[in-house]
Coordinates of C-alpha atoms in Angstrom, one line a residue:
M1 CA 57.6 68.5 140.2
I2 CA 55.7 70.4 143.0
L3 CA 51.9 70.1 142.8
Q4 CA 49.1 72.1 144.5
L5 CA 45.4 71.1 144.7
V6 CA 43.0 73.8 143.5
T7 CA 39.3 74.1 142.3
C8 CA 38.6 76.0 139.0
F9 CA 35.5 77.1 137.2
I10 CA 35.5 77.3 133.4
F11 CA 33.0 78.3 130.7
L12 CA 32.5 75.5 128.2
P13 CA 31.0 75.8 124.7
G14 CA 27.3 76.6 124.9
N15 CA 27.7 79.0 127.8
T16 CA 27.7 76.2 130.4
L17 CA 29.7 76.6 133.6
S18 CA 31.7 73.6 134.6
Q19 CA 33.5 73.0 137.8
W20 CA 36.9 71.3 137.9
N21 CA 37.7 69.4 141.1
N22 CA 41.0 68.2 142.4
I23 CA 43.0 70.4 140.0
Q24 CA 46.7 70.0 140.5
R25 CA 49.0 73.0 139.6
D26 CA 52.6 72.5 138.7
L27 CA 54.2 75.5 140.4
H28 CA 57.3 75.2 138.2
E29 CA 55.7 74.8 134.8
N30 CA 52.6 76.9 135.6
V31 CA 50.3 74.2 134.1
F32 CA 47.2 72.5 135.5
Y33 CA 46.2 68.8 135.7
G34 CA 42.5 67.9 136.5
H35 CA 39.2 66.2 135.5
F36 CA 35.6 67.2 135.3
R37 CA 33.3 66.7 138.2
N38 CA 31.2 64.0 136.5
N39 CA 34.1 62.5 134.6
Q40 CA 36.3 60.0 136.4
G41 CA 38.6 59.5 133.4
P42 CA 42.4 59.9 133.5
L43 CA 43.9 63.3 134.3
S44 CA 44.6 65.5 131.3
R45 CA 47.0 68.5 131.0
V46 CA 45.3 71.9 130.8
D47 CA 47.5 75.0 129.9
R48 CA 46.5 78.4 131.5
Q49 CA 46.1 81.1 128.9
P50 CA 48.4 84.1 129.7
S51 CA 47.0 87.7 129.7
R52 CA 46.9 89.7 126.4
E53 CA 46.7 93.5 126.2
W54 CA 47.3 96.5 123.9
K55 CA 50.7 98.3 124.1
I56 CA 50.2 101.9 122.8
G57 CA 53.0 104.4 122.0
K58 CA 52.9 108.2 121.8
F59 CA 51.9 110.1 118.7
G60 CA 54.8 111.4 116.6
P61 CA 55.1 114.9 115.1
C62 CA 52.6 116.2 112.5
T63 CA 53.6 115.6 108.9
S64 CA 52.5 119.1 107.9
E65 CA 52.6 122.5 109.6
C66 CA 49.3 123.6 108.1
G67 CA 46.6 122.4 105.7
G68 CA 46.1 119.1 107.4
G69 CA 48.7 116.4 108.3
M70 CA 48.9 113.1 110.0
Q71 CA 50.3 111.8 113.3
Y72 CA 51.3 108.1 113.8
R73 CA 51.9 105.9 116.8
R74 CA 52.8 102.2 117.4
V75 CA 49.9 99.9 118.6
E76 CA 50.7 96.3 119.3
C77 CA 49.0 93.3 120.9
V78 CA 51.3 91.8 123.5
Q79 CA 51.0 88.6 125.6
G80 CA 52.7 88.0 129.0
N81 CA 53.5 89.9 132.0
Q82 CA 55.7 92.9 132.8
E83 CA 58.8 90.6 132.9
I84 CA 58.3 88.5 129.9
S85 CA 56.1 89.5 126.9
R86 CA 55.8 89.0 123.2
V87 CA 53.9 90.5 120.3
V88 CA 50.9 88.4 119.0
D89 CA 48.2 88.8 116.4
N90 CA 46.0 91.8 116.9
N91 CA 42.9 89.6 116.8
L92 CA 43.8 88.1 120.1
C93 CA 43.5 91.4 122.0
P94 CA 40.1 92.8 123.2
L95 CA 38.2 95.2 121.1
P96 CA 38.0 98.1 120.2
H97 CA 41.3 98.3 118.3
P98 CA 43.2 101.6 119.4
A99 CA 43.8 104.0 116.5
S100 CA 47.4 104.1 115.2
E101 CA 47.0 107.4 113.3
Q102 CA 45.1 110.7 113.5
T103 CA 44.8 114.0 111.6
C104 CA 46.5 117.2 112.8
N105 CA 47.1 120.9 111.9
N106 CA 43.9 121.2 109.9
H107 CA 44.0 125.0 109.9
K108 CA 44.4 126.8 106.5
C109 CA 47.9 127.6 105.3
G110 CA 49.0 131.2 104.4
S111 CA 50.5 132.2 101.1
L112 CA 54.0 131.1 100.0
W113 CA 56.2 130.9 97.0
S114 CA 56.3 127.5 95.3
V115 CA 59.6 127.2 93.3
G116 CA 60.4 124.6 90.7
L117 CA 63.7 123.1 89.7
W118 CA 66.3 125.1 87.7
S119 CA 66.4 124.3 84.0
P120 CA 69.7 123.2 82.4
C121 CA 72.0 126.0 81.3
S122 CA 70.9 127.6 78.1
A123 CA 74.4 127.5 76.7
S124 CA 76.7 124.5 76.5
C125 CA 79.7 126.8 76.8
G126 CA 80.2 130.4 77.7
P127 CA 77.6 132.5 79.5
G128 CA 74.1 131.2 79.6
Q129 CA 70.9 131.4 81.7
M130 CA 68.9 129.0 83.9
K131 CA 65.2 129.4 84.5
R132 CA 62.6 128.0 87.0
S133 CA 58.9 128.5 87.7
V134 CA 58.0 130.6 90.8
V135 CA 54.3 130.7 91.7
C136 CA 52.5 132.2 94.7
T137 CA 50.3 129.4 96.2
T138 CA 48.3 128.4 99.2
K139 CA 48.1 124.9 100.6
L140 CA 44.6 123.3 101.0
S141 CA 43.6 121.0 103.8
D142 CA 43.8 118.0 101.5
G143 CA 47.5 118.7 100.7
R144 CA 47.0 120.2 97.3
H145 CA 48.7 123.6 96.4
L146 CA 46.3 126.2 94.8
P147 CA 47.9 129.0 92.7
I148 CA 46.9 132.6 93.8
K149 CA 47.8 136.1 92.8
E150 CA 51.4 137.1 93.3
H151 CA 50.6 140.2 95.4
M152 CA 49.2 137.9 98.1
C153 CA 52.7 136.6 98.8
R154 CA 54.2 139.3 101.1
S155 CA 57.9 138.2 100.9
N156 CA 60.1 139.1 97.9
K157 CA 59.6 136.9 94.9
P158 CA 62.6 134.4 94.4
E159 CA 64.6 134.8 91.3
T160 CA 63.2 133.1 88.2
T161 CA 66.5 133.3 86.2
K162 CA 70.2 133.2 87.1
P163 CA 73.3 133.3 85.0
C164 CA 75.3 130.1 84.3
Y165 CA 78.6 129.4 82.8
T166 CA 79.5 125.8 82.2
K167 CA 82.8 126.1 80.5
A168 CA 84.8 128.5 78.3
C169 CA 84.1 128.4 74.6
K170 CA 87.0 127.9 72.3
V171 CA 87.1 131.1 70.4
D172 CA 89.6 133.5 69.1
A173 CA 91.1 136.2 71.4
K174 CA 89.2 138.9 69.6
Y175 CA 85.9 137.3 70.7
I176 CA 86.7 137.0 74.4
P177 CA 84.2 138.9 76.6
L178 CA 85.6 142.2 78.0
I179 CA 84.1 144.7 80.4
R180 CA 85.0 148.2 79.2
S181 CA 85.4 150.0 82.6
E182 CA 86.5 153.5 83.3
N183 CA 89.0 154.5 86.0
L184 CA 88.0 157.9 87.2
T185 CA 86.2 159.8 90.0
F186 CA 82.9 161.5 89.0
I187 CA 81.9 164.5 91.2
Q188 CA 78.5 166.1 90.7
L189 CA 78.7 169.9 91.1
K190 CA 75.1 171.1 90.9
Q191 CA 71.6 169.6 91.0
V192 CA 70.7 168.0 87.7
P193 CA 67.9 165.5 86.8
S194 CA 70.2 162.6 85.9
I195 CA 73.9 161.6 85.6
N196 CA 75.4 158.8 83.5
V197 CA 78.6 157.0 84.5
R198 CA 80.4 153.9 83.4
V199 CA 81.3 150.9 85.6
G200 CA 84.8 151.3 87.2
S201 CA 84.2 154.9 88.2
N202 CA 83.6 156.3 91.7
A203 CA 80.6 158.6 91.7
I204 CA 80.0 161.4 94.4
I205 CA 76.5 162.7 93.7
I206 CA 73.9 164.9 95.2
P207 CA 70.7 163.3 96.6
K208 CA 67.5 163.0 94.6
T209 CA 69.4 162.5 91.3
R210 CA 68.6 159.7 88.8
V211 CA 71.8 157.6 88.3
T212 CA 72.7 155.3 85.5
I213 CA 75.7 153.0 85.7
R214 CA 76.5 151.4 82.4
C215 CA 78.4 148.1 82.1
P216 CA 79.4 147.8 78.4
V217 CA 80.7 144.2 77.8
K218 CA 82.3 143.2 74.5
N219 CA 81.3 139.9 73.1
F220 CA 78.6 139.2 75.7
P221 CA 74.8 139.3 75.7
P222 CA 74.0 142.6 77.6
H223 CA 70.6 141.4 78.8
I224 CA 72.1 138.7 81.1
V225 CA 74.4 141.1 82.8
N226 CA 73.7 141.0 86.6
W227 CA 74.4 143.3 89.5
K228 CA 75.3 143.1 93.1
K229 CA 75.5 145.7 95.9
N230 CA 78.0 145.2 98.7
D231 CA 78.4 141.6 97.7
Y232 CA 74.7 140.8 97.8
I233 CA 72.4 140.1 94.8
L234 CA 70.7 143.4 94.1
P235 CA 66.8 143.1 93.9
L236 CA 65.8 144.8 90.7
Y237 CA 62.3 146.3 91.3
G238 CA 60.8 149.6 92.3
R239 CA 63.3 152.4 92.1
V240 CA 66.2 150.1 91.0
R241 CA 65.9 148.6 87.6
K242 CA 68.1 147.0 84.8
S243 CA 67.8 148.1 81.2
M244 CA 67.8 145.7 78.3
K245 CA 71.4 146.7 77.7
G246 CA 72.5 145.7 81.2
A247 CA 72.8 149.2 82.6
L248 CA 71.7 149.8 86.3
K249 CA 69.2 152.6 86.8
I250 CA 68.5 154.1 90.2
R251 CA 65.6 156.6 90.3
Y252 CA 65.6 159.3 93.0
A253 CA 68.8 158.1 94.7
I254 CA 69.1 158.7 98.4
A255 CA 72.1 158.3 100.7
E256 CA 70.5 156.0 103.3
R257 CA 69.5 153.3 100.8
D258 CA 71.7 153.7 97.7
A259 CA 75.3 154.4 99.0
G260 CA 77.6 151.5 98.5
I261 CA 79.7 149.4 96.1
Y262 CA 77.9 148.1 93.0
T263 CA 79.4 145.1 91.0
C264 CA 78.6 144.3 87.4
F265 CA 78.8 140.6 86.5
A266 CA 79.2 139.2 83.0
G267 CA 79.9 135.5 83.3
S268 CA 83.2 135.2 85.2
L269 CA 84.0 138.9 84.6
Q270 CA 83.2 141.6 87.0
A271 CA 83.8 145.3 87.6
N272 CA 83.0 147.7 90.5
S273 CA 81.6 151.2 90.9
S274 CA 80.9 153.1 94.1
I275 CA 78.2 155.7 94.9
Q276 CA 78.8 158.3 97.6
F277 CA 76.7 161.3 98.5
Q278 CA 77.4 164.9 99.3
T279 CA 75.4 168.0 100.0
L280 CA 74.8 170.7 97.4
K281 CA 76.7 173.2 99.6
K282 CA 79.8 170.9 99.6
A283 CA 79.5 170.4 95.9
Q284 CA 79.5 174.2 95.3
K285 CA 82.6 174.5 97.5
I286 CA 84.4 171.9 95.5
A287 CA 83.5 173.6 92.3
S288 CA 85.0 176.9 93.5
A289 CA 88.2 175.2 94.8
F290 CA 89.6 174.2 91.4
N291 CA 91.2 176.6 88.9
S292 CA 92.3 176.0 85.4
A293 CA 96.0 175.6 84.9
D294 CA 98.0 178.4 83.0
D295 CA 96.8 178.3 79.4
D296 CA 100.1 179.7 78.1
L297 CA 102.0 176.9 79.8
Q298 CA 99.7 174.2 78.2
T299 CA 99.9 175.9 74.8
N300 CA 103.8 176.1 74.9
V301 CA 104.1 172.5 75.9
K302 CA 101.9 171.3 73.0
K303 CA 104.0 173.5 70.6
N304 CA 107.4 172.4 71.9
Y305 CA 106.7 168.7 72.1
K306 CA 104.3 168.5 69.1
M307 CA 101.7 166.5 70.9
S308 CA 98.0 166.1 70.2
P309 CA 95.5 168.4 71.9
G310 CA 94.1 167.4 75.2
I311 CA 90.9 166.0 73.9
I312 CA 89.4 162.7 75.1
A313 CA 86.0 161.0 74.8
D314 CA 83.6 161.8 77.7
A315 CA 81.2 159.0 78.6
S316 CA 78.7 161.5 80.1
G317 CA 77.8 162.9 76.7
T318 CA 78.1 162.6 73.0
R319 CA 80.7 165.4 72.6
R320 CA 84.3 164.9 73.1
K321 CA 85.6 167.3 75.9
K322 CA 88.9 168.8 76.7
V323 CA 90.9 167.2 79.5
Q324 CA 93.1 169.6 81.5
F325 CA 95.1 170.0 84.7
L326 CA 93.1 171.7 87.5
T327 CA 94.9 173.3 90.4
K328 CA 93.8 174.2 93.9
K329 CA 95.0 177.1 96.0
W330 CA 98.5 177.0 97.5
S331 CA 98.7 176.0 101.2
P332 CA 100.1 178.4 103.8
C333 CA 103.9 178.6 104.0
T334 CA 105.4 175.9 106.1
V335 CA 107.3 178.5 108.2
S336 CA 106.3 181.8 109.7
C337 CA 109.6 183.4 108.9
G338 CA 112.5 182.7 106.6
S339 CA 112.3 180.3 103.7
G340 CA 109.7 177.5 103.5
T341 CA 107.5 175.6 101.0
Q342 CA 104.0 175.7 99.8
M343 CA 102.0 172.8 98.3
R344 CA 98.8 172.5 96.2
E345 CA 96.7 169.7 94.6
V346 CA 96.9 169.3 90.8
D347 CA 94.4 166.9 89.2
C348 CA 93.8 165.8 85.6
A349 CA 90.1 166.4 85.0
I350 CA 87.2 167.4 82.8
K351 CA 85.2 170.2 84.3
T352 CA 81.8 171.4 83.3
D353 CA 79.1 173.4 85.1
S354 CA 77.4 170.2 86.2
Y355 CA 80.2 167.8 87.0
L356 CA 83.9 167.2 87.6
K357 CA 85.7 164.1 86.3
L358 CA 89.1 163.3 87.9
Y359 CA 91.3 161.1 85.7
P360 CA 94.8 159.6 86.4
D361 CA 97.6 162.0 85.5
S362 CA 98.6 159.7 82.7
E363 CA 95.5 160.7 80.7
C364 CA 96.6 164.4 80.6
L365 CA 100.2 163.5 79.9
R366 CA 99.2 161.3 77.0
A367 CA 97.2 164.2 75.7
G368 CA 100.4 166.3 75.6
L369 CA 99.9 168.4 78.7
Q370 CA 102.6 169.2 81.3
K371 CA 101.6 168.8 84.9
P372 CA 101.9 172.1 86.8
G373 CA 104.1 172.2 89.9
T374 CA 102.7 171.0 93.2
V375 CA 105.5 172.5 95.4
Q376 CA 107.1 176.0 95.5
K377 CA 109.3 178.0 97.8
C378 CA 108.0 180.8 99.9
V379 CA 109.5 183.5 102.1
E380 CA 107.8 184.9 105.3
M381 CA 109.7 187.8 106.8
H382 CA 113.3 187.9 105.7
Q383 CA 114.7 187.6 109.2
C384 CA 113.2 185.5 112.0
P385 CA 112.8 186.9 115.5
T386 CA 114.8 185.5 118.3
W387 CA 114.5 185.2 122.1
R388 CA 115.8 188.0 124.3
I389 CA 116.5 186.7 127.8
D390 CA 117.1 189.0 130.9
K391 CA 118.9 188.1 134.1
W392 CA 117.2 186.1 137.0
T393 CA 115.7 188.2 139.8
N394 CA 117.1 187.8 143.4
C395 CA 115.6 185.0 145.6
T396 CA 113.5 187.2 148.0
A397 CA 110.7 186.6 150.4
Q398 CA 108.3 188.5 148.1
H399 CA 107.6 185.5 145.9
C400 CA 107.2 182.7 148.5
I401 CA 105.3 179.6 147.3
R402 CA 105.9 177.2 150.2
D403 CA 107.6 177.3 153.6
G404 CA 111.3 177.7 152.9
I405 CA 110.7 177.9 149.1
S406 CA 110.6 181.1 146.9
M407 CA 110.6 181.7 143.2
I408 CA 112.9 183.7 140.9
T409 CA 111.8 185.0 137.4
R410 CA 113.3 186.6 134.3
Q411 CA 111.9 188.4 131.3
V412 CA 111.8 186.4 128.1
D413 CA 110.7 188.2 124.8
C414 CA 110.5 187.3 121.1
I415 CA 112.1 190.3 119.3
F416 CA 113.3 191.3 115.8
S417 CA 116.8 192.5 115.1
N418 CA 115.6 196.2 115.5
G419 CA 114.4 195.4 119.0
S420 CA 110.7 195.4 118.4
I421 CA 108.8 192.8 120.4
T422 CA 106.4 190.4 118.6
K423 CA 104.2 187.6 119.7
P424 CA 105.9 184.5 121.2
S425 CA 104.5 182.2 118.5
A426 CA 106.7 184.0 115.9
C427 CA 109.7 182.3 117.7
H428 CA 108.0 178.9 117.5
G429 CA 110.9 177.3 115.7
E430 CA 113.0 177.4 119.0
L431 CA 112.2 176.1 122.4
V432 CA 110.7 178.7 124.8
P433 CA 113.4 179.5 127.4
E434 CA 112.6 178.9 131.0
H435 CA 111.4 182.1 132.7
R436 CA 110.5 180.8 136.2
R437 CA 112.4 178.7 138.7
I438 CA 112.2 177.9 142.4
C439 CA 114.8 178.7 145.0
G440 CA 115.4 178.2 148.8
N441 CA 114.6 181.1 151.2
N442 CA 114.4 180.6 155.0
K443 CA 112.4 183.8 155.3
C444 CA 109.4 182.2 153.6
I445 CA 107.4 181.4 156.7
S446 CA 103.6 181.1 156.8
L447 CA 101.5 182.0 159.8
W448 CA 98.0 182.7 161.0
R449 CA 96.9 186.4 161.3
T450 CA 93.9 187.3 163.4
S451 CA 91.7 190.3 163.4
K452 CA 90.2 192.1 166.5
W453 CA 87.3 190.4 168.4
T454 CA 83.8 191.5 167.6
G455 CA 81.3 192.4 170.3
C456 CA 79.3 189.7 172.0
R457 CA 76.4 188.4 170.0
P458 CA 73.5 188.4 170.7
Y459 CA 73.0 191.4 172.9
C460 CA 71.5 189.3 175.7
G461 CA 70.7 185.7 176.5
P462 CA 72.3 182.7 178.2
T463 CA 74.6 181.8 175.2
R464 CA 76.6 184.6 173.6
Y465 CA 79.8 184.5 171.4
K466 CA 82.4 186.9 170.0
Y467 CA 84.2 186.3 166.7
R468 CA 87.4 187.2 164.8
I469 CA 88.7 186.6 161.2
L470 CA 91.7 184.2 160.5
S471 CA 93.9 184.5 157.4
C472 CA 97.1 182.7 156.3
I473 CA 99.9 185.1 155.3
W474 CA 103.6 185.1 154.7
K475 CA 105.5 186.5 157.7
H476 CA 107.6 189.1 155.9
S477 CA 105.7 190.1 152.8
K478 CA 102.2 189.9 154.5
K479 CA 100.9 188.5 151.2
P480 CA 98.3 185.7 151.3
A481 CA 99.8 182.3 151.8
G482 CA 96.9 180.2 150.6
I483 CA 96.8 176.7 152.1
N484 CA 100.3 176.7 153.5
C485 CA 99.0 177.2 157.1
K486 CA 96.8 174.1 157.1
R487 CA 99.3 172.0 159.0
K488 CA 99.8 174.7 161.7
Q489 CA 97.8 175.1 164.8
R490 CA 94.7 177.1 164.0
P491 CA 93.7 179.9 166.5
H492 CA 90.1 180.0 167.8
A493 CA 87.8 182.1 165.7
R494 CA 85.0 182.1 168.2
V495 CA 84.9 182.2 172.1
A496 CA 82.0 182.3 174.5
C497 CA 80.9 185.5 176.3
E498 CA 79.3 185.8 179.7
S499 CA 75.5 185.4 179.7
S500 CA 73.3 188.6 180.0
S501 CA 69.7 188.8 181.2
C502 CA 67.3 190.1 178.6
I503 CA 64.8 191.5 181.1
N504 CA 63.6 195.0 180.4
V505 CA 65.7 194.9 177.2
C506 CA 63.8 196.5 174.2
R507 CA 64.3 194.1 171.3
D508 CA 62.3 192.5 168.4
K509 CA 60.9 189.1 169.2
S510 CA 59.5 188.4 165.7
R511 CA 61.0 188.3 162.2
Y512 CA 58.0 190.1 160.8
C513 CA 58.5 193.4 162.7
S514 CA 59.4 195.3 159.5
L515 CA 55.8 194.6 158.3
V516 CA 54.4 195.8 161.6
T517 CA 55.9 199.2 161.2
Y518 CA 55.1 199.3 157.5
M519 CA 51.4 198.6 158.2
K520 CA 51.4 201.1 161.2
M521 CA 50.4 198.5 163.7
C522 CA 52.6 199.9 166.5
R523 CA 49.5 201.6 167.9
Y524 CA 48.4 198.3 169.4
P525 CA 50.1 197.2 172.7
Q526 CA 50.6 193.6 171.7
F527 CA 52.6 194.6 168.6
R528 CA 54.7 197.1 170.6
T529 CA 55.6 194.3 172.9
E530 CA 56.6 191.9 170.1
C531 CA 58.4 194.6 168.1
C532 CA 59.7 196.9 170.7
R533 CA 62.9 198.0 169.0
S534 CA 61.2 198.6 165.6
C535 CA 58.2 200.4 167.1
R536 CA 60.5 202.6 169.3
N537 CA 61.8 204.4 166.2
H538 CA 58.4 204.6 164.5
V539 CA 56.8 208.0 164.1
Y540 CA 53.5 207.0 165.7
W541 CA 55.3 205.5 168.7
R542 CA 57.5 208.6 168.9
Y543 CA 54.7 211.2 168.8
R544 CA 51.8 209.4 170.3

């Protein structure tokens, strides 16, 4: 044990200050041994009280984004130093006690949809429906939710019902749900207020038309039929609604918002329909492209084969309409001469003034109709023209294309057997014979040709030049040779002349001398000096 003598002062009960003399400090155990100044009794052990202080952590995140929340932090009373410390009772640390919580985000909350839990499925088997409550609310500062009017929630209202299907019910086959779809293409031909199609069809309509897509389901409650568009749940509000019978209704259909694939759901069953748009002009063009098939042909087939008339039910109206084969115009012949083929489109359809319905061919065949031909032979000019080829010309220097290279040609014509010439495209079935070919000729030599030198320009002065024109030509034919001279030495096109003094030479020194003569300013000496040559020929100057 190592001791150290110290003197301490201590407050005793009653607020009296007492001095301790000859205090001995154990440096290893950090304890004191001593006695009062007036007390000579034996030494007693006195422990030094270690320091105590508050240990405060940081506030955590707010428990609510709006309407008032709380933040919490850790507050502890610790005893010891930085190296060794322990948590003690909070009453041992000095006052005041630091707060361990505080309020936050006291601003008012906006409107939001408050949704409840889904109810159990309404049916124990087969298709059913689940419901939940959806209320527009706002959160108060005390945490309570206050209901408000629905229009105050700007976002779309969540669904309050959804279909459910727990398991299949054990029923007879005749009671199994079935979607009665229709496999056809519906084409609107003129502007009408509304159209009515059945699910399964592909509709091509004109904008601004009211569209109804029916989804008839056998053995299934129609009011819980649901719809999707392009694999997303279709919001049923505004222009787009669902009838009590499950039909989808689109008011004032427009291409930008309503084109797509619509899916009808009835439990685990589904069927698709598509909506496309076309202009009124295109619809009229389609209407004029189809013709009715030969009535005599249809009548004879029914008579010979003893089949039922071509009448089927039309979902667009209450009356049953006649199905028939419609044909388009024949295509041009596949050849421009000789024997070829022509093709045309033939469709099984119901055609009215307002719409065209295209069915599979099997519908017309089942109705006892024979499909008209789609291919026929055609003849364009009984004999095809052929190529007439003349002999090659001689390899001369008249058709040089490069140094040492010339070109030979021959006449190639497309002619009939009587010798008359026709356009080359009439012989398109054969390759066009070669009518131009290069050949070697040593007389093809390019060279520079120069013109005569001009006079020296200007007429006087210290620097004057004369010029000449250069051109590249073929030596023998004298025809232009283009760029074939670019690698040959180019003659000078300009050379200097001897200088000539301009003293006492009558010339124009200004570029505005034409205005001087026009304005009759030559009467003044300074203008006659500047525009000597122009004023010399002026009438005033001549007859002054």
